[in-house]
Amino acid sequence: MSASEPRLPSLSEKEFTVLNLLIGRPKSEKYGLELVALSEGQLKRGTIYVTLSRMEDKGYIESSLEKRNMPAAGTPRRLYRATGLGERVYTAWSLAQKHMYGIFKPRPA
Amino acid sequence: MGVLGIIGSVLLLFETGTSDSIAKLIVILLSIVFHAIMIFRWYGEMFYPHRMGKVKAAEQLLIQFARERLFSRKPVSGPPGALLNGLAEFLGSSKTYRECLQPAIADMQHEYFEALAAGRTMKAGWIRFRGCCAFWNTWGLTVVVNTFKVITKFMAG
Protein backbone atom coordinates (compact mmCIF):
# COMPACT_ATOMS: atom_id res chain seq x y z
CA MET A 1 0.00 0.00 0.00
CA SER A 2 1.45 3.35 -1.00
CA ALA A 3 1.37 6.41 1.27
CA SER A 4 -1.07 8.24 -1.03
CA GLU A 5 -3.80 5.58 -0.64
CA PRO A 6 -6.37 6.26 2.05
CA ARG A 7 -6.06 4.13 5.17
CA LEU A 8 -8.80 1.64 5.94
CA PRO A 9 -10.84 2.57 9.00
CA SER A 10 -9.73 0.48 11.96
CA LEU A 11 -11.96 -0.83 14.72
CA SER A 12 -10.66 -2.34 17.95
CA GLU A 13 -12.59 -4.92 19.95
CA LYS A 14 -13.74 -2.31 22.48
CA GLU A 15 -14.79 0.12 19.75
CA PHE A 16 -16.76 -2.69 18.10
CA THR A 17 -18.51 -3.39 21.43
CA VAL A 18 -19.38 0.30 21.83
CA LEU A 19 -20.81 0.52 18.29
CA ASN A 20 -22.68 -2.74 18.83
CA LEU A 21 -24.32 -1.25 21.93
CA LEU A 22 -25.14 2.02 20.19
CA ILE A 23 -26.45 0.48 16.96
CA GLY A 24 -27.33 -3.15 17.67
CA ARG A 25 -29.80 -2.53 20.48
CA PRO A 26 -32.76 -0.21 19.91
CA LYS A 27 -30.81 2.68 18.46
CA SER A 28 -30.63 5.47 21.00
CA GLU A 29 -28.29 7.85 22.78
CA LYS A 30 -26.43 6.33 25.71
CA TYR A 31 -24.11 7.70 28.36
CA GLY A 32 -20.76 6.20 29.46
CA LEU A 33 -21.79 4.20 32.51
CA GLU A 34 -24.87 2.89 30.70
CA LEU A 35 -22.55 1.39 28.06
CA VAL A 36 -20.39 -0.14 30.81
CA ALA A 37 -23.46 -1.69 32.46
CA LEU A 38 -24.83 -3.05 29.16
CA SER A 39 -21.48 -4.50 28.04
CA GLU A 40 -21.54 -7.15 30.79
CA GLY A 41 -17.93 -6.68 31.81
CA GLN A 42 -16.41 -6.07 28.37
CA LEU A 43 -16.01 -2.33 28.99
CA LYS A 44 -14.48 -0.88 32.17
CA ARG A 45 -15.49 2.37 33.82
CA GLY A 46 -11.86 3.50 34.04
CA THR A 47 -11.22 3.22 30.30
CA ILE A 48 -14.60 3.84 28.65
CA TYR A 49 -14.23 7.62 28.36
CA VAL A 50 -10.80 7.36 26.70
CA THR A 51 -12.25 4.84 24.20
CA LEU A 52 -15.23 7.11 23.50
CA SER A 53 -12.94 10.12 23.04
CA ARG A 54 -10.80 8.18 20.53
CA MET A 55 -13.93 7.08 18.65
CA GLU A 56 -15.11 10.69 18.49
CA ASP A 57 -11.74 11.65 16.99
CA LYS A 58 -12.16 8.93 14.36
CA GLY A 59 -15.67 10.19 13.59
CA TYR A 60 -17.49 6.95 14.53
CA ILE A 61 -19.60 8.57 17.24
CA GLU A 62 -20.72 12.05 18.26
CA SER A 63 -21.78 13.39 21.61
CA SER A 64 -23.83 16.14 23.18
CA LEU A 65 -24.66 17.27 26.69
CA GLU A 66 -28.03 16.07 27.99
CA LYS A 67 -30.84 18.58 27.98
CA ARG A 68 -32.53 19.21 31.29
CA ASN A 69 -36.10 20.41 31.63
CA MET A 70 -35.64 21.63 35.18
CA PRO A 71 -32.58 22.76 37.14
CA ALA A 72 -30.78 19.75 38.64
CA ALA A 73 -27.72 19.28 40.84
CA GLY A 74 -24.42 18.18 39.34
CA THR A 75 -22.82 18.30 35.93
CA PRO A 76 -24.97 17.37 32.89
CA ARG A 77 -24.12 13.96 31.43
CA ARG A 78 -22.65 13.46 27.97
CA LEU A 79 -24.76 11.32 25.63
CA TYR A 80 -23.20 9.38 22.76
CA ARG A 81 -24.69 8.23 19.45
CA ALA A 82 -23.26 6.54 16.36
CA THR A 83 -22.60 8.58 13.22
CA GLY A 84 -23.24 7.47 9.64
CA LEU A 85 -19.55 6.58 9.25
CA GLY A 86 -19.67 4.60 12.49
CA GLU A 87 -22.69 2.62 11.26
CA ARG A 88 -21.01 1.86 7.92
CA VAL A 89 -17.78 0.75 9.57
CA TYR A 90 -19.71 -1.40 12.03
CA THR A 91 -21.71 -3.08 9.26
CA ALA A 92 -18.56 -3.72 7.18
CA TRP A 93 -16.73 -5.09 10.21
CA SER A 94 -19.64 -7.39 11.13
CA LEU A 95 -19.80 -8.75 7.58
CA ALA A 96 -16.02 -9.27 7.52
CA GLN A 97 -16.19 -11.15 10.82
CA LYS A 98 -19.02 -13.36 9.51
CA HIS A 99 -17.07 -14.24 6.36
CA MET A 100 -13.83 -14.80 8.26
CA TYR A 101 -15.62 -17.09 10.67
CA GLY A 102 -16.99 -19.07 7.71
CA ILE A 103 -13.52 -19.47 6.23
CA PHE A 104 -11.60 -20.18 9.42
CA LYS A 105 -14.26 -22.20 11.24
CA PRO A 106 -12.54 -24.94 13.25
CA ARG A 107 -13.00 -28.32 11.64
CA PRO A 108 -14.73 -31.01 13.69
CA ALA A 109 -12.28 -33.63 14.96
CA MET B 1 -10.57 -4.56 63.82
CA GLY B 2 -8.61 -6.85 61.50
CA VAL B 3 -11.52 -9.26 61.21
CA LEU B 4 -13.80 -6.30 60.47
CA GLY B 5 -11.36 -5.21 57.77
CA ILE B 6 -11.50 -8.62 56.08
CA ILE B 7 -15.29 -8.88 56.33
CA GLY B 8 -15.68 -5.31 55.03
CA SER B 9 -13.37 -5.92 52.07
CA VAL B 10 -15.06 -9.20 51.10
CA LEU B 11 -18.52 -7.68 51.41
CA LEU B 12 -17.57 -4.65 49.34
CA LEU B 13 -16.05 -6.78 46.60
CA PHE B 14 -18.94 -9.24 46.36
CA GLU B 15 -21.82 -6.86 47.06
CA THR B 16 -20.97 -4.47 44.29
CA GLY B 17 -19.37 -6.96 41.92
CA THR B 18 -16.94 -4.29 40.84
CA SER B 19 -14.38 -4.96 38.16
CA ASP B 20 -12.39 -1.82 38.86
CA SER B 21 -8.89 -3.02 39.65
CA ILE B 22 -7.83 0.18 41.45
CA ALA B 23 -10.90 0.06 43.71
CA LYS B 24 -10.10 -3.55 44.56
CA LEU B 25 -6.48 -2.67 45.28
CA ILE B 26 -7.47 0.19 47.61
CA VAL B 27 -9.89 -2.07 49.51
CA ILE B 28 -7.16 -4.69 49.93
CA LEU B 29 -4.72 -1.98 51.11
CA LEU B 30 -7.32 -0.79 53.64
CA SER B 31 -7.61 -4.34 54.90
CA ILE B 32 -3.81 -4.49 55.31
CA VAL B 33 -3.90 -1.20 57.28
CA PHE B 34 -6.58 -2.61 59.58
CA HIS B 35 -4.41 -5.68 60.15
CA ALA B 36 -1.41 -3.50 60.91
CA ILE B 37 -3.50 -1.63 63.53
CA MET B 38 -4.55 -4.93 65.07
CA ILE B 39 -0.94 -6.15 65.30
CA PHE B 40 0.17 -2.76 66.67
CA ARG B 41 -2.54 -2.95 69.33
CA TRP B 42 -1.59 -6.48 70.32
CA TYR B 43 2.08 -5.41 70.55
CA GLY B 44 1.09 -2.40 72.70
CA GLU B 45 -1.00 -4.51 75.04
CA MET B 46 1.91 -6.90 75.47
CA PHE B 47 4.71 -4.39 76.04
CA TYR B 48 3.16 -0.97 76.82
CA PRO B 49 -0.04 -1.68 78.78
CA HIS B 50 0.12 1.71 80.59
CA ARG B 51 -0.29 3.58 77.26
CA MET B 52 -3.24 1.61 75.93
CA GLY B 53 -5.86 3.97 77.43
CA LYS B 54 -4.95 6.71 74.94
CA VAL B 55 -4.92 4.26 72.01
CA LYS B 56 -8.38 2.97 72.93
CA ALA B 57 -9.74 6.52 73.25
CA ALA B 58 -8.35 7.37 69.80
CA GLU B 59 -9.94 4.22 68.37
CA GLN B 60 -13.30 5.14 69.88
CA LEU B 61 -13.09 8.59 68.28
CA LEU B 62 -12.21 7.00 64.92
CA ILE B 63 -15.15 4.58 65.14
CA GLN B 64 -17.53 7.39 66.16
CA PHE B 65 -16.33 9.53 63.25
CA ALA B 66 -16.80 6.64 60.77
CA ARG B 67 -20.28 5.91 62.15
CA GLU B 68 -21.34 9.54 61.83
CA ARG B 69 -20.00 9.75 58.28
CA LEU B 70 -21.55 6.47 57.12
CA PHE B 71 -24.94 6.38 58.82
CA SER B 72 -25.96 10.00 59.27
CA ARG B 73 -28.64 11.23 56.87
CA LYS B 74 -27.57 14.83 56.71
CA PRO B 75 -28.66 16.83 53.66
CA VAL B 76 -26.13 16.88 50.83
CA SER B 77 -24.15 20.12 50.87
CA GLY B 78 -22.78 19.86 47.32
CA PRO B 79 -22.40 17.34 44.53
CA PRO B 80 -19.54 14.86 44.96
CA GLY B 81 -16.62 15.36 42.64
CA ALA B 82 -16.94 19.16 42.62
CA LEU B 83 -13.33 19.47 43.76
CA LEU B 84 -12.16 16.95 41.15
CA ASN B 85 -14.13 18.84 38.52
CA GLY B 86 -12.37 22.10 39.41
CA LEU B 87 -8.98 20.38 39.48
CA ALA B 88 -9.56 18.72 36.09
CA GLU B 89 -10.76 21.98 34.53
CA PHE B 90 -7.74 23.82 35.86
CA LEU B 91 -5.00 21.26 35.16
CA GLY B 92 -6.31 19.21 32.22
CA SER B 93 -6.41 20.34 28.61
CA SER B 94 -9.82 21.51 27.42
CA LYS B 95 -10.22 18.47 25.13
CA THR B 96 -9.30 15.98 27.88
CA TYR B 97 -11.61 17.74 30.30
CA ARG B 98 -14.55 17.95 27.88
CA GLU B 99 -14.29 14.43 26.43
CA CYS B 100 -12.93 12.29 29.28
CA LEU B 101 -12.93 13.84 32.74
CA GLN B 102 -16.20 15.79 32.81
CA PRO B 103 -18.31 12.81 31.61
CA ALA B 104 -16.66 10.60 34.26
CA ILE B 105 -17.63 13.06 37.02
CA ALA B 106 -21.12 13.66 35.61
CA ASP B 107 -21.93 9.94 35.43
CA MET B 108 -20.61 9.40 38.96
CA GLN B 109 -22.76 12.27 40.29
CA HIS B 110 -25.85 10.91 38.56
CA GLU B 111 -25.28 7.40 39.94
CA TYR B 112 -24.60 8.87 43.40
CA PHE B 113 -27.83 10.88 43.45
CA GLU B 114 -29.82 7.85 42.26
CA ALA B 115 -28.46 5.80 45.18
CA LEU B 116 -29.22 8.62 47.63
CA ALA B 117 -32.76 8.97 46.28
CA ALA B 118 -33.24 5.22 46.88
CA GLY B 119 -32.07 5.76 50.49
CA ARG B 120 -28.92 3.67 50.02
CA THR B 121 -26.37 5.81 51.86
CA MET B 122 -23.69 3.13 52.03
CA LYS B 123 -23.97 2.39 48.31
CA ALA B 124 -23.80 6.12 47.57
CA GLY B 125 -20.54 6.28 49.53
CA TRP B 126 -19.17 3.32 47.61
CA ILE B 127 -20.21 4.88 44.27
CA ARG B 128 -18.41 8.06 45.24
CA PHE B 129 -15.26 6.12 46.09
CA ARG B 130 -15.45 4.01 42.91
CA GLY B 131 -16.16 7.10 40.81
CA CYS B 132 -13.06 8.81 42.19
CA CYS B 133 -10.99 5.72 41.33
CA ALA B 134 -12.43 5.70 37.79
CA PHE B 135 -11.68 9.43 37.47
CA TRP B 136 -7.99 9.02 38.38
CA ASN B 137 -7.79 5.90 36.22
CA THR B 138 -9.16 7.86 33.25
CA TRP B 139 -6.83 10.79 33.81
CA GLY B 140 -3.80 8.51 34.18
CA LEU B 141 -4.69 6.67 31.00
CA THR B 142 -5.17 9.96 29.14
CA VAL B 143 -1.70 11.11 30.21
CA VAL B 144 -0.16 7.82 29.02
CA VAL B 145 -2.00 7.96 25.66
CA ASN B 146 -1.08 11.62 25.06
CA THR B 147 2.57 11.00 25.96
CA PHE B 148 2.64 8.05 23.55
CA LYS B 149 1.17 10.26 20.80
CA VAL B 150 3.82 12.95 21.38
CA ILE B 151 6.65 10.37 21.32
CA THR B 152 5.26 8.77 18.12
CA LYS B 153 5.04 12.18 16.43
CA PHE B 154 8.58 13.02 17.55
CA MET B 155 9.94 9.70 16.26
CA ALA B 156 8.17 10.17 12.92
CA GLY B 157 9.87 13.54 12.59
mmCIF file of C-alpha atoms in Angstrom:
data_model
loop_
_atom_site.group_PDB
_atom_site.id
_atom_site.type_symbol
_atom_site.label_atom_id
_atom_site.label_comp_id
_atom_site.label_asym_id
_atom_site.label_seq_id
_atom_site.Cartn_x
_atom_site.Cartn_y
_atom_site.Cartn_z
ATOM 1 C CA MET A 1 0.000 0.000 0.000
ATOM 2 C CA SER A 2 1.453 3.352 -0.998
ATOM 3 C CA ALA A 3 1.372 6.406 1.266
ATOM 4 C CA SER A 4 -1.068 8.241 -1.032
ATOM 5 C CA GLU A 5 -3.801 5.582 -0.645
ATOM 6 C CA PRO A 6 -6.370 6.263 2.046
ATOM 7 C CA ARG A 7 -6.063 4.131 5.170
ATOM 8 C CA LEU A 8 -8.804 1.638 5.936
ATOM 9 C CA PRO A 9 -10.840 2.570 9.003
ATOM 10 C CA SER A 10 -9.731 0.483 11.965
ATOM 11 C CA LEU A 11 -11.959 -0.834 14.719
ATOM 12 C CA SER A 12 -10.661 -2.345 17.951
ATOM 13 C CA GLU A 13 -12.591 -4.917 19.949
ATOM 14 C CA LYS A 14 -13.735 -2.309 22.478
ATOM 15 C CA GLU A 15 -14.792 0.116 19.750
ATOM 16 C CA PHE A 16 -16.763 -2.692 18.099
ATOM 17 C CA THR A 17 -18.515 -3.390 21.426
ATOM 18 C CA VAL A 18 -19.382 0.298 21.831
ATOM 19 C CA LEU A 19 -20.808 0.518 18.295
ATOM 20 C CA ASN A 20 -22.678 -2.743 18.827
ATOM 21 C CA LEU A 21 -24.321 -1.255 21.930
ATOM 22 C CA LEU A 22 -25.135 2.025 20.193
ATOM 23 C CA ILE A 23 -26.454 0.480 16.964
ATOM 24 C CA GLY A 24 -27.330 -3.153 17.668
ATOM 25 C CA ARG A 25 -29.802 -2.529 20.481
ATOM 26 C CA PRO A 26 -32.762 -0.209 19.910
ATOM 27 C CA LYS A 27 -30.813 2.684 18.458
ATOM 28 C CA SER A 28 -30.625 5.470 20.998
ATOM 29 C CA GLU A 29 -28.288 7.853 22.780
ATOM 30 C CA LYS A 30 -26.435 6.332 25.713
ATOM 31 C CA TYR A 31 -24.110 7.699 28.355
ATOM 32 C CA GLY A 32 -20.761 6.204 29.463
ATOM 33 C CA LEU A 33 -21.786 4.202 32.508
ATOM 34 C CA GLU A 34 -24.867 2.890 30.701
ATOM 35 C CA LEU A 35 -22.554 1.394 28.056
ATOM 36 C CA VAL A 36 -20.386 -0.142 30.810
ATOM 37 C CA ALA A 37 -23.462 -1.689 32.456
ATOM 38 C CA LEU A 38 -24.826 -3.047 29.159
ATOM 39 C CA SER A 39 -21.482 -4.503 28.040
ATOM 40 C CA GLU A 40 -21.544 -7.153 30.793
ATOM 41 C CA GLY A 41 -17.927 -6.679 31.815
ATOM 42 C CA GLN A 42 -16.412 -6.071 28.370
ATOM 43 C CA LEU A 43 -16.011 -2.333 28.991
ATOM 44 C CA LYS A 44 -14.484 -0.882 32.174
ATOM 45 C CA ARG A 45 -15.491 2.371 33.817
ATOM 46 C CA GLY A 46 -11.856 3.500 34.041
ATOM 47 C CA THR A 47 -11.218 3.217 30.296
ATOM 48 C CA ILE A 48 -14.600 3.838 28.652
ATOM 49 C CA TYR A 49 -14.231 7.623 28.357
ATOM 50 C CA VAL A 50 -10.800 7.361 26.696
ATOM 51 C CA THR A 51 -12.248 4.843 24.204
ATOM 52 C CA LEU A 52 -15.229 7.113 23.503
ATOM 53 C CA SER A 53 -12.936 10.120 23.041
ATOM 54 C CA ARG A 54 -10.800 8.182 20.528
ATOM 55 C CA MET A 55 -13.931 7.077 18.654
ATOM 56 C CA GLU A 56 -15.108 10.688 18.491
ATOM 57 C CA ASP A 57 -11.738 11.646 16.990
ATOM 58 C CA LYS A 58 -12.158 8.925 14.361
ATOM 59 C CA GLY A 59 -15.670 10.189 13.588
ATOM 60 C CA TYR A 60 -17.487 6.954 14.530
ATOM 61 C CA ILE A 61 -19.602 8.575 17.242
ATOM 62 C CA GLU A 62 -20.720 12.047 18.263
ATOM 63 C CA SER A 63 -21.782 13.389 21.610
ATOM 64 C CA SER A 64 -23.829 16.143 23.180
ATOM 65 C CA LEU A 65 -24.659 17.265 26.694
ATOM 66 C CA GLU A 66 -28.026 16.074 27.990
ATOM 67 C CA LYS A 67 -30.844 18.575 27.982
ATOM 68 C CA ARG A 68 -32.533 19.212 31.290
ATOM 69 C CA ASN A 69 -36.097 20.407 31.628
ATOM 70 C CA MET A 70 -35.641 21.625 35.178
ATOM 71 C CA PRO A 71 -32.577 22.760 37.141
ATOM 72 C CA ALA A 72 -30.779 19.751 38.639
ATOM 73 C CA ALA A 73 -27.724 19.278 40.836
ATOM 74 C CA GLY A 74 -24.423 18.183 39.342
ATOM 75 C CA THR A 75 -22.821 18.301 35.925
ATOM 76 C CA PRO A 76 -24.966 17.368 32.885
ATOM 77 C CA ARG A 77 -24.121 13.962 31.434
ATOM 78 C CA ARG A 78 -22.655 13.455 27.974
ATOM 79 C CA LEU A 79 -24.759 11.317 25.631
ATOM 80 C CA TYR A 80 -23.195 9.376 22.759
ATOM 81 C CA ARG A 81 -24.688 8.234 19.455
ATOM 82 C CA ALA A 82 -23.259 6.539 16.356
ATOM 83 C CA THR A 83 -22.604 8.585 13.222
ATOM 84 C CA GLY A 84 -23.241 7.474 9.635
ATOM 85 C CA LEU A 85 -19.555 6.585 9.246
ATOM 86 C CA GLY A 86 -19.673 4.601 12.485
ATOM 87 C CA GLU A 87 -22.686 2.618 11.258
ATOM 88 C CA ARG A 88 -21.013 1.865 7.918
ATOM 89 C CA VAL A 89 -17.775 0.748 9.567
ATOM 90 C CA TYR A 90 -19.715 -1.403 12.034
ATOM 91 C CA THR A 91 -21.708 -3.079 9.255
ATOM 92 C CA ALA A 92 -18.560 -3.725 7.182
ATOM 93 C CA TRP A 93 -16.725 -5.094 10.206
ATOM 94 C CA SER A 94 -19.640 -7.393 11.131
ATOM 95 C CA LEU A 95 -19.796 -8.754 7.580
ATOM 96 C CA ALA A 96 -16.024 -9.265 7.519
ATOM 97 C CA GLN A 97 -16.190 -11.148 10.819
ATOM 98 C CA LYS A 98 -19.017 -13.357 9.513
ATOM 99 C CA HIS A 99 -17.067 -14.237 6.356
ATOM 100 C CA MET A 100 -13.826 -14.799 8.258
ATOM 101 C CA TYR A 101 -15.617 -17.089 10.672
ATOM 102 C CA GLY A 102 -16.994 -19.071 7.712
ATOM 103 C CA ILE A 103 -13.516 -19.471 6.232
ATOM 104 C CA PHE A 104 -11.595 -20.181 9.423
ATOM 105 C CA LYS A 105 -14.258 -22.200 11.235
ATOM 106 C CA PRO A 106 -12.536 -24.940 13.254
ATOM 107 C CA ARG A 107 -12.997 -28.319 11.642
ATOM 108 C CA PRO A 108 -14.725 -31.011 13.692
ATOM 109 C CA ALA A 109 -12.281 -33.631 14.962
ATOM 110 C CA MET B 1 -10.571 -4.557 63.821
ATOM 111 C CA GLY B 2 -8.606 -6.854 61.502
ATOM 112 C CA VAL B 3 -11.520 -9.258 61.205
ATOM 113 C CA LEU B 4 -13.802 -6.298 60.471
ATOM 114 C CA GLY B 5 -11.360 -5.208 57.768
ATOM 115 C CA ILE B 6 -11.495 -8.619 56.083
ATOM 116 C CA ILE B 7 -15.294 -8.876 56.330
ATOM 117 C CA GLY B 8 -15.679 -5.315 55.033
ATOM 118 C CA SER B 9 -13.374 -5.925 52.068
ATOM 119 C CA VAL B 10 -15.058 -9.199 51.105
ATOM 120 C CA LEU B 11 -18.525 -7.676 51.409
ATOM 121 C CA LEU B 12 -17.566 -4.649 49.344
ATOM 122 C CA LEU B 13 -16.051 -6.781 46.597
ATOM 123 C CA PHE B 14 -18.941 -9.238 46.361
ATOM 124 C CA GLU B 15 -21.815 -6.865 47.064
ATOM 125 C CA THR B 16 -20.966 -4.472 44.295
ATOM 126 C CA GLY B 17 -19.369 -6.963 41.919
ATOM 127 C CA THR B 18 -16.938 -4.288 40.842
ATOM 128 C CA SER B 19 -14.375 -4.958 38.156
ATOM 129 C CA ASP B 20 -12.389 -1.824 38.857
ATOM 130 C CA SER B 21 -8.892 -3.025 39.651
ATOM 131 C CA ILE B 22 -7.832 0.183 41.453
ATOM 132 C CA ALA B 23 -10.896 0.064 43.711
ATOM 133 C CA LYS B 24 -10.100 -3.554 44.557
ATOM 134 C CA LEU B 25 -6.478 -2.666 45.277
ATOM 135 C CA ILE B 26 -7.468 0.191 47.613
ATOM 136 C CA VAL B 27 -9.888 -2.067 49.512
ATOM 137 C CA ILE B 28 -7.158 -4.690 49.928
ATOM 138 C CA LEU B 29 -4.721 -1.981 51.108
ATOM 139 C CA LEU B 30 -7.318 -0.790 53.640
ATOM 140 C CA SER B 31 -7.607 -4.338 54.896
ATOM 141 C CA ILE B 32 -3.814 -4.490 55.311
ATOM 142 C CA VAL B 33 -3.899 -1.197 57.282
ATOM 143 C CA PHE B 34 -6.582 -2.611 59.580
ATOM 144 C CA HIS B 35 -4.411 -5.680 60.155
ATOM 145 C CA ALA B 36 -1.411 -3.496 60.911
ATOM 146 C CA ILE B 37 -3.503 -1.626 63.528
ATOM 147 C CA MET B 38 -4.553 -4.933 65.068
ATOM 148 C CA ILE B 39 -0.939 -6.149 65.299
ATOM 149 C CA PHE B 40 0.170 -2.760 66.673
ATOM 150 C CA ARG B 41 -2.540 -2.946 69.331
ATOM 151 C CA TRP B 42 -1.589 -6.483 70.318
ATOM 152 C CA TYR B 43 2.077 -5.413 70.550
ATOM 153 C CA GLY B 44 1.092 -2.397 72.705
ATOM 154 C CA GLU B 45 -0.997 -4.512 75.042
ATOM 155 C CA MET B 46 1.909 -6.899 75.465
ATOM 156 C CA PHE B 47 4.710 -4.394 76.044
ATOM 157 C CA TYR B 48 3.156 -0.970 76.820
ATOM 158 C CA PRO B 49 -0.037 -1.676 78.780
ATOM 159 C CA HIS B 50 0.125 1.712 80.588
ATOM 160 C CA ARG B 51 -0.287 3.579 77.257
ATOM 161 C CA MET B 52 -3.239 1.611 75.929
ATOM 162 C CA GLY B 53 -5.857 3.975 77.426
ATOM 163 C CA LYS B 54 -4.948 6.706 74.941
ATOM 164 C CA VAL B 55 -4.915 4.258 72.007
ATOM 165 C CA LYS B 56 -8.378 2.974 72.925
ATOM 166 C CA ALA B 57 -9.738 6.519 73.246
ATOM 167 C CA ALA B 58 -8.348 7.372 69.797
ATOM 168 C CA GLU B 59 -9.936 4.225 68.370
ATOM 169 C CA GLN B 60 -13.303 5.144 69.882
ATOM 170 C CA LEU B 61 -13.088 8.588 68.276
ATOM 171 C CA LEU B 62 -12.212 7.003 64.925
ATOM 172 C CA ILE B 63 -15.153 4.581 65.136
ATOM 173 C CA GLN B 64 -17.531 7.394 66.157
ATOM 174 C CA PHE B 65 -16.326 9.530 63.245
ATOM 175 C CA ALA B 66 -16.797 6.642 60.767
ATOM 176 C CA ARG B 67 -20.280 5.906 62.152
ATOM 177 C CA GLU B 68 -21.337 9.544 61.830
ATOM 178 C CA ARG B 69 -19.997 9.754 58.275
ATOM 179 C CA LEU B 70 -21.554 6.474 57.120
ATOM 180 C CA PHE B 71 -24.944 6.376 58.825
ATOM 181 C CA SER B 72 -25.961 10.002 59.271
ATOM 182 C CA ARG B 73 -28.636 11.232 56.868
ATOM 183 C CA LYS B 74 -27.574 14.833 56.710
ATOM 184 C CA PRO B 75 -28.658 16.835 53.661
ATOM 185 C CA VAL B 76 -26.129 16.883 50.827
ATOM 186 C CA SER B 77 -24.155 20.118 50.872
ATOM 187 C CA GLY B 78 -22.776 19.862 47.323
ATOM 188 C CA PRO B 79 -22.397 17.342 44.532
ATOM 189 C CA PRO B 80 -19.540 14.858 44.960
ATOM 190 C CA GLY B 81 -16.616 15.360 42.635
ATOM 191 C CA ALA B 82 -16.941 19.162 42.625
ATOM 192 C CA LEU B 83 -13.326 19.473 43.756
ATOM 193 C CA LEU B 84 -12.164 16.949 41.154
ATOM 194 C CA ASN B 85 -14.128 18.836 38.516
ATOM 195 C CA GLY B 86 -12.368 22.097 39.406
ATOM 196 C CA LEU B 87 -8.984 20.385 39.476
ATOM 197 C CA ALA B 88 -9.555 18.720 36.093
ATOM 198 C CA GLU B 89 -10.761 21.981 34.530
ATOM 199 C CA PHE B 90 -7.744 23.824 35.865
ATOM 200 C CA LEU B 91 -5.003 21.257 35.158
ATOM 201 C CA GLY B 92 -6.307 19.212 32.222
ATOM 202 C CA SER B 93 -6.412 20.339 28.606
ATOM 203 C CA SER B 94 -9.818 21.507 27.425
ATOM 204 C CA LYS B 95 -10.222 18.469 25.128
ATOM 205 C CA THR B 96 -9.301 15.981 27.877
ATOM 206 C CA TYR B 97 -11.611 17.741 30.300
ATOM 207 C CA ARG B 98 -14.548 17.953 27.882
ATOM 208 C CA GLU B 99 -14.294 14.427 26.433
ATOM 209 C CA CYS B 100 -12.930 12.287 29.284
ATOM 210 C CA LEU B 101 -12.930 13.844 32.738
ATOM 211 C CA GLN B 102 -16.197 15.788 32.813
ATOM 212 C CA PRO B 103 -18.308 12.812 31.605
ATOM 213 C CA ALA B 104 -16.660 10.596 34.264
ATOM 214 C CA ILE B 105 -17.630 13.058 37.016
ATOM 215 C CA ALA B 106 -21.125 13.662 35.608
ATOM 216 C CA ASP B 107 -21.927 9.938 35.427
ATOM 217 C CA MET B 108 -20.605 9.402 38.956
ATOM 218 C CA GLN B 109 -22.755 12.265 40.292
ATOM 219 C CA HIS B 110 -25.847 10.912 38.565
ATOM 220 C CA GLU B 111 -25.280 7.396 39.940
ATOM 221 C CA TYR B 112 -24.599 8.872 43.400
ATOM 222 C CA PHE B 113 -27.832 10.881 43.454
ATOM 223 C CA GLU B 114 -29.824 7.850 42.258
ATOM 224 C CA ALA B 115 -28.457 5.797 45.183
ATOM 225 C CA LEU B 116 -29.218 8.623 47.635
ATOM 226 C CA ALA B 117 -32.762 8.966 46.281
ATOM 227 C CA ALA B 118 -33.244 5.224 46.884
ATOM 228 C CA GLY B 119 -32.070 5.757 50.494
ATOM 229 C CA ARG B 120 -28.918 3.674 50.023
ATOM 230 C CA THR B 121 -26.372 5.812 51.862
ATOM 231 C CA MET B 122 -23.685 3.128 52.030
ATOM 232 C CA LYS B 123 -23.974 2.393 48.310
ATOM 233 C CA ALA B 124 -23.800 6.115 47.570
ATOM 234 C CA GLY B 125 -20.536 6.282 49.535
ATOM 235 C CA TRP B 126 -19.174 3.317 47.612
ATOM 236 C CA ILE B 127 -20.213 4.883 44.271
ATOM 237 C CA ARG B 128 -18.406 8.057 45.244
ATOM 238 C CA PHE B 129 -15.256 6.120 46.086
ATOM 239 C CA ARG B 130 -15.446 4.007 42.913
ATOM 240 C CA GLY B 131 -16.165 7.098 40.814
ATOM 241 C CA CYS B 132 -13.058 8.814 42.189
ATOM 242 C CA CYS B 133 -10.990 5.716 41.326
ATOM 243 C CA ALA B 134 -12.432 5.703 37.789
ATOM 244 C CA PHE B 135 -11.683 9.427 37.474
ATOM 245 C CA TRP B 136 -7.986 9.023 38.375
ATOM 246 C CA ASN B 137 -7.789 5.904 36.225
ATOM 247 C CA THR B 138 -9.161 7.860 33.254
ATOM 248 C CA TRP B 139 -6.826 10.790 33.811
ATOM 249 C CA GLY B 140 -3.798 8.513 34.184
ATOM 250 C CA LEU B 141 -4.693 6.670 31.000
ATOM 251 C CA THR B 142 -5.171 9.965 29.139
ATOM 252 C CA VAL B 143 -1.697 11.114 30.212
ATOM 253 C CA VAL B 144 -0.157 7.820 29.019
ATOM 254 C CA VAL B 145 -1.996 7.959 25.656
ATOM 255 C CA ASN B 146 -1.085 11.616 25.057
ATOM 256 C CA THR B 147 2.572 10.995 25.962
ATOM 257 C CA PHE B 148 2.637 8.050 23.545
ATOM 258 C CA LYS B 149 1.167 10.261 20.796
ATOM 259 C CA VAL B 150 3.820 12.953 21.379
ATOM 260 C CA ILE B 151 6.647 10.368 21.320
ATOM 261 C CA THR B 152 5.265 8.773 18.124
ATOM 262 C CA LYS B 153 5.040 12.181 16.428
ATOM 263 C CA PHE B 154 8.577 13.022 17.554
ATOM 264 C CA MET B 155 9.941 9.700 16.263
ATOM 265 C CA ALA B 156 8.166 10.169 12.924
ATOM 266 C CA GLY B 157 9.871 13.537 12.591
#
